[in-house]
PDB file of C-alpha atoms and ligand atoms in Angstrom:
ATOM      1  CA  MET A  15      96.100  99.724  79.353  1.00 91.00           C
ATOM      2  CA  LEU A  16      96.574 102.470  81.916  1.00 93.00           C
ATOM      3  CA  VAL A  17      96.665 101.342  85.533  1.00 93.00           C
ATOM      4  CA  GLY A  18      97.215 103.425  88.652  1.00 94.00           C
ATOM      5  CA  ARG A  19      95.830 104.878  91.850  1.00 94.00           C
ATOM      6  CA  SER A  20      92.784 107.111  91.729  1.00 92.00           C
ATOM      7  CA  ASN A  21      93.728 110.667  90.835  1.00 94.00           C
ATOM      8  CA  VAL A  22      97.225 109.773  89.558  1.00 96.00           C
ATOM      9  CA  GLY A  23      96.332 111.266  86.158  1.00 96.00           C
ATOM     10  CA  LYS A  24      95.325 108.352  83.894  1.00 94.00           C
ATOM     11  CA  SER A  25      92.488 110.145  82.121  1.00 94.00           C
ATOM     12  CA  SER A  26      94.469 113.385  81.854  1.00 97.00           C
ATOM     13  CA  LEU A  27      97.305 111.454  80.241  1.00 97.00           C
ATOM     14  CA  ILE A  28      95.007 110.084  77.539  1.00 96.00           C
ATOM     15  CA  ASN A  29      93.964 113.641  76.732  1.00 96.00           C
ATOM     16  CA  ALA A  30      97.567 114.843  76.682  1.00 97.00           C
ATOM     17  CA  LEU A  31      98.686 111.964  74.460  1.00 96.00           C
ATOM     18  CA  THR A  32      95.922 112.552  71.940  1.00 95.00           C
ATOM     19  CA  ARG A  33      95.829 116.344  72.359  1.00 95.00           C
ATOM     20  CA  GLN A  34      92.091 116.100  72.683  1.00 95.00           C
ATOM     21  CA  THR A  35      89.616 116.245  75.526  1.00 96.00           C
ATOM     22  CA  ILE A  36      88.217 112.762  75.182  1.00 94.00           C
ATOM     23  CA  ALA A  37      88.623 111.348  78.699  1.00 93.00           C
ATOM     24  CA  ARG A  38      86.837 112.889  81.668  1.00 92.00           C
ATOM     25  CA  THR A  39      89.080 114.062  84.466  1.00 93.00           C
ATOM     26  CA  SER A  40      88.396 115.369  87.949  1.00 91.00           C
ATOM     27  CA  ALA A  41      90.211 116.922  90.878  1.00 92.00           C
ATOM     28  CA  ALA A  42      88.322 114.473  93.111  1.00 90.00           C
ATOM     29  CA  PRO A  43      89.451 110.820  93.034  1.00 86.00           C
ATOM     30  CA  GLY A  44      87.133 108.101  91.714  1.00 85.00           C
ATOM     31  CA  LYS A  45      86.094 109.866  88.501  1.00 83.00           C
ATOM     32  CA  THR A  46      86.549 107.011  86.040  1.00 82.00           C
ATOM     33  CA  ARG A  47      84.157 104.220  86.970  1.00 81.00           C
ATOM     34  CA  LEU A  48      84.209 102.016  83.880  1.00 82.00           C
ATOM     35  CA  ALA A  49      86.889 100.722  81.562  1.00 85.00           C
ATOM     36  CA  ASN A  50      86.864 103.281  78.738  1.00 89.00           C
ATOM     37  CA  VAL A  51      88.434 102.118  75.503  1.00 91.00           C
ATOM     38  CA  TYR A  52      89.827 104.662  73.029  1.00 93.00           C
ATOM     39  CA  ARG A  53      90.669 103.545  69.521  1.00 94.00           C
ATOM     40  CA  ILE A  54      93.628 105.577  68.303  1.00 92.00           C
ATOM     41  CA  GLU A  55      94.995 105.775  64.770  1.00 91.00           C
ATOM     42  CA  ARG A  56      98.572 106.928  64.708  1.00 87.00           C
ATOM     43  CA  ALA A  57     101.294 106.573  62.070  1.00 81.00           C
ATOM     44  CA  SER A  58      98.923 104.268  60.126  1.00 81.00           C
ATOM     45  CA  ALA A  59      98.699 101.860  63.067  1.00 84.00           C
ATOM     46  CA  VAL A  60      95.661 101.303  65.254  1.00 88.00           C
ATOM     47  CA  LEU A  61      95.857 100.810  68.975  1.00 88.00           C
ATOM     48  CA  HIS A  62      93.435 100.851  71.867  1.00 90.00           C
ATOM     49  CA  LEU A  63      94.158 102.899  74.974  1.00 92.00           C
ATOM     50  CA  ILE A  64      92.184 101.592  77.933  1.00 91.00           C
ATOM     51  CA  ASP A  65      91.463 103.937  80.823  1.00 91.00           C
ATOM     52  CA  LEU A  66      90.615 101.978  83.971  1.00 86.00           C
ATOM     53  CA  PRO A  67      89.158 103.248  87.234  1.00 86.00           C
ATOM     54  CA  GLY A  68      91.863 103.919  89.813  1.00 88.00           C
ATOM     55  CA  TYR A  69      92.645 101.631  92.713  1.00 83.00           C
ATOM     56  CA  GLY A  70      93.150 102.573  96.337  1.00 75.00           C
ATOM     57  CA  TYR A  71      90.083 104.753  96.492  1.00 67.00           C
ATOM     58  CA  ALA A  72      87.589 104.152  99.319  1.00 55.00           C
ATOM     59  CA  GLN A  73      84.632 102.351  97.766  1.00 53.00           C
ATOM     60  CA  ARG A  74      82.208 105.235  97.984  1.00 52.00           C
ATOM     61  CA  HIS A  75      79.963 103.654  95.369  1.00 52.00           C
ATOM     62  CA  ARG A  76      79.736 100.167  96.838  1.00 50.00           C
ATOM     63  CA  THR A  77      75.956 100.452  97.024  1.00 48.00           C
ATOM     64  CA  ASP A  78      75.617 101.061  93.274  1.00 51.00           C
ATOM     65  CA  ASP A  79      74.442  97.861  91.619  1.00 52.00           C
ATOM     66  CA  ASP A  80      75.877  98.928  88.272  1.00 54.00           C
ATOM     67  CA  ALA A  81      79.347  99.787  89.553  1.00 56.00           C
ATOM     68  CA  PRO A  82      81.783  97.007  88.738  1.00 61.00           C
ATOM     69  CA  GLU A  83      84.666  96.500  91.116  1.00 66.00           C
ATOM     70  CA  PHE A  84      88.162  97.361  89.939  1.00 68.00           C
ATOM     71  CA  GLY A  85      89.197  93.725  90.214  1.00 72.00           C
ATOM     72  CA  ASP A  86      86.416  92.472  87.933  1.00 76.00           C
ATOM     73  CA  LEU A  87      87.137  95.075  85.263  1.00 73.00           C
ATOM     74  CA  ALA A  88      90.865  94.562  85.389  1.00 74.00           C
ATOM     75  CA  GLN A  89      90.491  90.819  85.127  1.00 78.00           C
ATOM     76  CA  ALA A  90      88.245  91.056  82.081  1.00 79.00           C
ATOM     77  CA  VAL A  91      90.720  93.313  80.314  1.00 79.00           C
ATOM     78  CA  PHE A  92      93.803  91.404  81.358  1.00 80.00           C
ATOM     79  CA  GLU A  93      92.456  88.164  79.964  1.00 84.00           C
ATOM     80  CA  ARG A  94      93.598  89.622  76.648  1.00 80.00           C
ATOM     81  CA  LYS A  95      97.175  90.077  77.881  1.00 83.00           C
ATOM     82  CA  PRO A  96      97.579  93.728  76.893  1.00 87.00           C
ATOM     83  CA  GLY A  97     100.621  95.931  77.205  1.00 91.00           C
ATOM     84  CA  ALA A  98     100.309  97.958  80.399  1.00 93.00           C
ATOM     85  CA  LEU A  99     101.525 101.232  81.841  1.00 95.00           C
ATOM     86  CA  LEU A 100     101.561 101.628  85.605  1.00 96.00           C
ATOM     87  CA  LEU A 101     101.146 105.311  86.406  1.00 97.00           C
ATOM     88  CA  VAL A 102     102.685 106.458  89.665  1.00 98.00           C
ATOM     89  CA  ASP A 103     102.625 109.964  91.100  1.00 98.00           C
ATOM     90  CA  SER A 104     106.196 111.243  90.861  1.00 98.00           C
ATOM     91  CA  ARG A 105     105.749 112.961  94.237  1.00 97.00           C
ATOM     92  CA  HIS A 106     105.083 109.622  95.957  1.00 96.00           C
ATOM     93  CA  PRO A 107     107.507 106.999  94.686  1.00 95.00           C
ATOM     94  CA  GLY A 108     107.310 103.506  96.166  1.00 92.00           C
ATOM     95  CA  LEU A 109     103.840 103.459  97.784  1.00 96.00           C
ATOM     96  CA  ASP A 110     102.791  99.997  98.933  1.00 95.00           C
ATOM     97  CA  SER A 111      99.711 100.003  96.702  1.00 94.00           C
ATOM     98  CA  ASP A 112     101.834 100.809  93.634  1.00 96.00           C
ATOM     99  CA  ARG A 113     104.362  98.109  94.493  1.00 96.00           C
ATOM    100  CA  ALA A 114     101.538  95.595  94.868  1.00 94.00           C
ATOM    101  CA  ALA A 115     100.030  96.689  91.536  1.00 92.00           C
ATOM    102  CA  TRP A 116     103.418  96.289  89.850  1.00 95.00           C
ATOM    103  CA  ALA A 117     103.901  92.807  91.260  1.00 93.00           C
ATOM    104  CA  TRP A 118     100.508  91.829  89.908  1.00 88.00           C
ATOM    105  CA  LEU A 119     100.957  93.590  86.536  1.00 88.00           C
ATOM    106  CA  SER A 120     104.274  91.931  85.883  1.00 85.00           C
ATOM    107  CA  GLY A 121     102.412  88.608  85.767  1.00 85.00           C
ATOM    108  CA  ALA A 122      99.190  89.829  84.163  1.00 85.00           C
ATOM    109  CA  ALA A 123     100.444  92.000  81.295  1.00 87.00           C
ATOM    110  CA  ALA A 124     102.377  90.949  78.219  1.00 87.00           C
ATOM    111  CA  HIS A 125     104.716  93.948  78.634  1.00 91.00           C
ATOM    112  CA  ALA A 126     104.674  96.671  81.284  1.00 93.00           C
ATOM    113  CA  ALA A 127     106.477  99.911  82.116  1.00 95.00           C
ATOM    114  CA  ILE A 128     106.250 102.759  84.640  1.00 97.00           C
ATOM    115  CA  VAL A 129     105.055 106.297  83.924  1.00 98.00           C
ATOM    116  CA  ALA A 130     105.878 108.975  86.521  1.00 98.00           C
ATOM    117  CA  THR A 131     103.001 111.493  86.403  1.00 98.00           C
ATOM    118  CA  LYS A 132     102.677 115.172  87.418  1.00 98.00           C
ATOM    119  CA  ILE A 133     106.410 115.713  86.992  1.00 98.00           C
ATOM    120  CA  ASP A 134     105.687 119.456  86.627  1.00 98.00           C
ATOM    121  CA  LYS A 135     105.003 119.528  90.363  1.00 98.00           C
ATOM    122  CA  LEU A 136     108.634 118.716  91.225  1.00 98.00           C
ATOM    123  CA  ALA A 137     111.613 121.044  91.322  1.00 98.00           C
ATOM    124  CA  ARG A 138     114.749 119.837  89.556  1.00 96.00           C
ATOM    125  CA  GLY A 139     116.486 118.279  92.547  1.00 97.00           C
ATOM    126  CA  GLU A 140     113.310 116.546  93.736  1.00 97.00           C
ATOM    127  CA  ARG A 141     112.739 115.242  90.258  1.00 97.00           C
ATOM    128  CA  ILE A 142     116.166 113.624  90.032  1.00 97.00           C
ATOM    129  CA  ARG A 143     115.674 111.991  93.441  1.00 97.00           C
ATOM    130  CA  ALA A 144     112.184 110.749  92.540  1.00 97.00           C
ATOM    131  CA  MET A 145     113.304 109.229  89.229  1.00 97.00           C
ATOM    132  CA  ARG A 146     116.186 107.438  90.942  1.00 96.00           C
ATOM    133  CA  GLU A 147     113.918 106.040  93.587  1.00 96.00           C
ATOM    134  CA  LEU A 148     111.301 104.914  91.073  1.00 97.00           C
ATOM    135  CA  GLN A 149     113.899 103.141  88.967  1.00 95.00           C
ATOM    136  CA  SER A 150     115.244 101.323  91.984  1.00 95.00           C
ATOM    137  CA  VAL A 151     111.814 100.370  93.397  1.00 95.00           C
ATOM    138  CA  PHE A 152     110.349  99.065  90.133  1.00 95.00           C
ATOM    139  CA  ASP A 153     113.494  97.958  88.310  1.00 92.00           C
ATOM    140  CA  ALA A 154     111.876  98.919  84.981  1.00 91.00           C
ATOM    141  CA  PRO A 155     111.924 101.746  82.438  1.00 88.00           C
ATOM    142  CA  VAL A 156     110.379 104.919  83.912  1.00 96.00           C
ATOM    143  CA  VAL A 157     109.122 107.750  81.691  1.00 97.00           C
ATOM    144  CA  PRO A 158     108.504 111.120  83.392  1.00 98.00           C
ATOM    145  CA  VAL A 159     105.451 112.962  82.039  1.00 98.00           C
ATOM    146  CA  SER A 160     103.242 115.939  82.634  1.00 98.00           C
ATOM    147  CA  ALA A 161      99.742 116.069  81.229  1.00 98.00           C
ATOM    148  CA  GLY A 162      99.783 119.717  82.248  1.00 97.00           C
ATOM    149  CA  THR A 163     102.779 120.831  80.178  1.00 98.00           C
ATOM    150  CA  GLY A 164     102.846 117.988  77.632  1.00 97.00           C
ATOM    151  CA  GLU A 165     106.347 116.962  78.676  1.00 98.00           C
ATOM    152  CA  GLY A 166     107.298 113.378  77.848  1.00 98.00           C
ATOM    153  CA  MET A 167     104.541 112.659  75.290  1.00 97.00           C
ATOM    154  CA  GLU A 168     106.888 111.703  72.429  1.00 96.00           C
ATOM    155  CA  GLU A 169     108.879 109.384  74.690  1.00 97.00           C
ATOM    156  CA  LEU A 170     105.647 107.872  75.934  1.00 97.00           C
ATOM    157  CA  TRP A 171     104.342 107.233  72.415  1.00 95.00           C
ATOM    158  CA  LYS A 172     107.568 105.377  71.670  1.00 94.00           C
ATOM    159  CA  LEU A 173     107.180 103.327  74.821  1.00 93.00           C
ATOM    160  CA  ILE A 174     103.558 102.544  73.959  1.00 92.00           C
ATOM    161  CA  ALA A 175     104.587 101.371  70.502  1.00 89.00           C
ATOM    162  CA  SER A 176     107.085  98.992  72.079  1.00 88.00           C
ATOM    163  CA  LEU A 177     104.460  97.669  74.539  1.00 86.00           C
ATOM    164  CA  SER A 178     101.784  97.128  71.891  1.00 78.00           C
ATOM    165  CA  LYS A 179     103.536  94.323  70.079  1.00 67.00           C
ATOM    166  CA  PRO A 180     101.031  91.744  68.845  1.00 60.00           C
ATOM    167  CA  ARG A 181     100.234  88.894  71.175  1.00 55.00           C
ATOM    168  CA  PRO A 182     101.573  85.474  70.282  1.00 58.00           C
ATOM    169  CA  PRO A 183      98.902  83.286  68.615  1.00 62.00           C
ATOM    170  CA  ARG A 184      96.443  81.567  70.960  1.00 61.00           C
ATOM    171  CA  ARG A 185      97.118  77.961  71.804  1.00 66.00           C
ATOM    172  CA  THR A 186      94.560  75.678  70.213  1.00 66.00           C
ATOM    173  CA  ASN A 187      92.149  74.094  72.627  1.00 68.00           C
ATOM    174  CA  PRO A 188      92.784  70.320  72.639  1.00 66.00           C
ATOM    175  CA  ASN A 189      89.141  69.721  73.654  1.00 68.00           C
ATOM    176  CA  ALA A 190      87.652  71.741  70.793  1.00 59.00           C
TER     177      ALA A 190
HETATM  178  P1  LIG B 214      90.413 108.355  88.489  1.00 66.04           P
HETATM  179  O1  LIG B 214      89.598 108.366  87.244  1.00 66.04           O
HETATM  180  O2  LIG B 214      89.683 108.872  89.698  1.00 66.04           O
HETATM  181  O3  LIG B 214      91.073 107.035  88.767  1.00 66.04           O
HETATM  182  O4  LIG B 214      91.608 109.451  88.335  1.00 66.04           O
HETATM  183  P2  LIG B 214      92.653 109.621  87.131  1.00 66.04           P
HETATM  184  O5  LIG B 214      93.874 108.817  87.417  1.00 66.04           O
HETATM  185  O6  LIG B 214      91.991 109.397  85.810  1.00 66.04           O
HETATM  186  O7  LIG B 214      93.073 111.163  87.307  1.00 66.04           O
HETATM  187  P3  LIG B 214      92.632 112.418  86.422  1.00 66.04           P
HETATM  188  O8  LIG B 214      93.242 112.346  85.060  1.00 66.04           O
HETATM  189  O9  LIG B 214      91.161 112.612  86.513  1.00 66.04           O
HETATM  190  O10 LIG B 214      93.427 113.615  87.178  1.00 66.04           O
HETATM  191  C1  LIG B 214      93.285 113.839  88.565  1.00 66.04           C
HETATM  192  C2  LIG B 214      93.711 115.267  88.909  1.00 66.04           C
HETATM  193  O11 LIG B 214      95.126 115.427  88.678  1.00 66.04           O
HETATM  194  C3  LIG B 214      93.039 116.339  88.056  1.00 66.04           C
HETATM  195  O12 LIG B 214      92.781 117.445  88.890  1.00 66.04           O
HETATM  196  C4  LIG B 214      94.089 116.686  87.010  1.00 66.04           C
HETATM  197  O13 LIG B 214      93.979 118.003  86.534  1.00 66.04           O
HETATM  198  C5  LIG B 214      95.387 116.528  87.816  1.00 66.04           C
HETATM  199  N1  LIG B 214      96.511 116.181  86.939  1.00 66.04           N
HETATM  200  C6  LIG B 214      96.588 115.144  86.073  1.00 66.04           C
HETATM  201  N2  LIG B 214      97.761 115.123  85.419  1.00 66.04           N
HETATM  202  C7  LIG B 214      98.462 116.178  85.875  1.00 66.04           C
HETATM  203  C8  LIG B 214      99.768 116.705  85.581  1.00 66.04           C
HETATM  204  O14 LIG B 214     100.551 116.193  84.765  1.00 66.04           O
HETATM  205  N3  LIG B 214     100.173 117.816  86.270  1.00 66.04           N
HETATM  206  C9  LIG B 214      99.376 118.404  87.200  1.00 66.04           C
HETATM  207  N4  LIG B 214      99.855 119.471  87.831  1.00 66.04           N
HETATM  208  N5  LIG B 214      98.134 117.952  87.501  1.00 66.04           N
HETATM  209  C10 LIG B 214      97.683 116.857  86.857  1.00 66.04           C
HETATM  210 MG1  LIG B 215      90.171 108.683  85.345  1.00 66.04          MG
END
């Protein structure tokens, strides 16, 4: 599950990870409006990458009857306790909305980690500062990536493998 602010690069990251153009991206925020599920076969394992709409984007489409709210979509997906990646823009570490998302994710996901996106936009010194700040704000593993240059994809695949561990068996319903 990929979670993050609108325009942080969730859909672009799916394309970079798979080296295909399967997810639609846009320079304007609010592109992804539904939860898109991609079934990926890799190293003889199957996993599902889920691209969610971004949060923190003014609800331009509120009047659309068919547009589900972020909260409804996220809740439906999180009922399955997936592994989650919180994508944060490496140029803006520690935004309130990202901290709030992390607090919520830590309870909602089985395993979660941070991905610092658009790392190609930072010069070396800025990059070191941003990574330090992200690690201290989120107190979690942070993987720097660029969908533009492909940097960090191998590390990210490893992280995804570690987050996709099978869920523990469901508890049996005593009323069934
Ligand atoms: P929503 O679907 O609106 O929530 O956005 P999103 O998080 O899916 O973002 P998307 O992948 O559509 O990318 C938003 C913009 O950021 C696009 O213009 C991308 O080209 C750009 N972008 C994404 N990743 C990178 C990156 O690693 N480097 C640079 N330089 N630009 C990027
Ligand atoms: Mg998107």
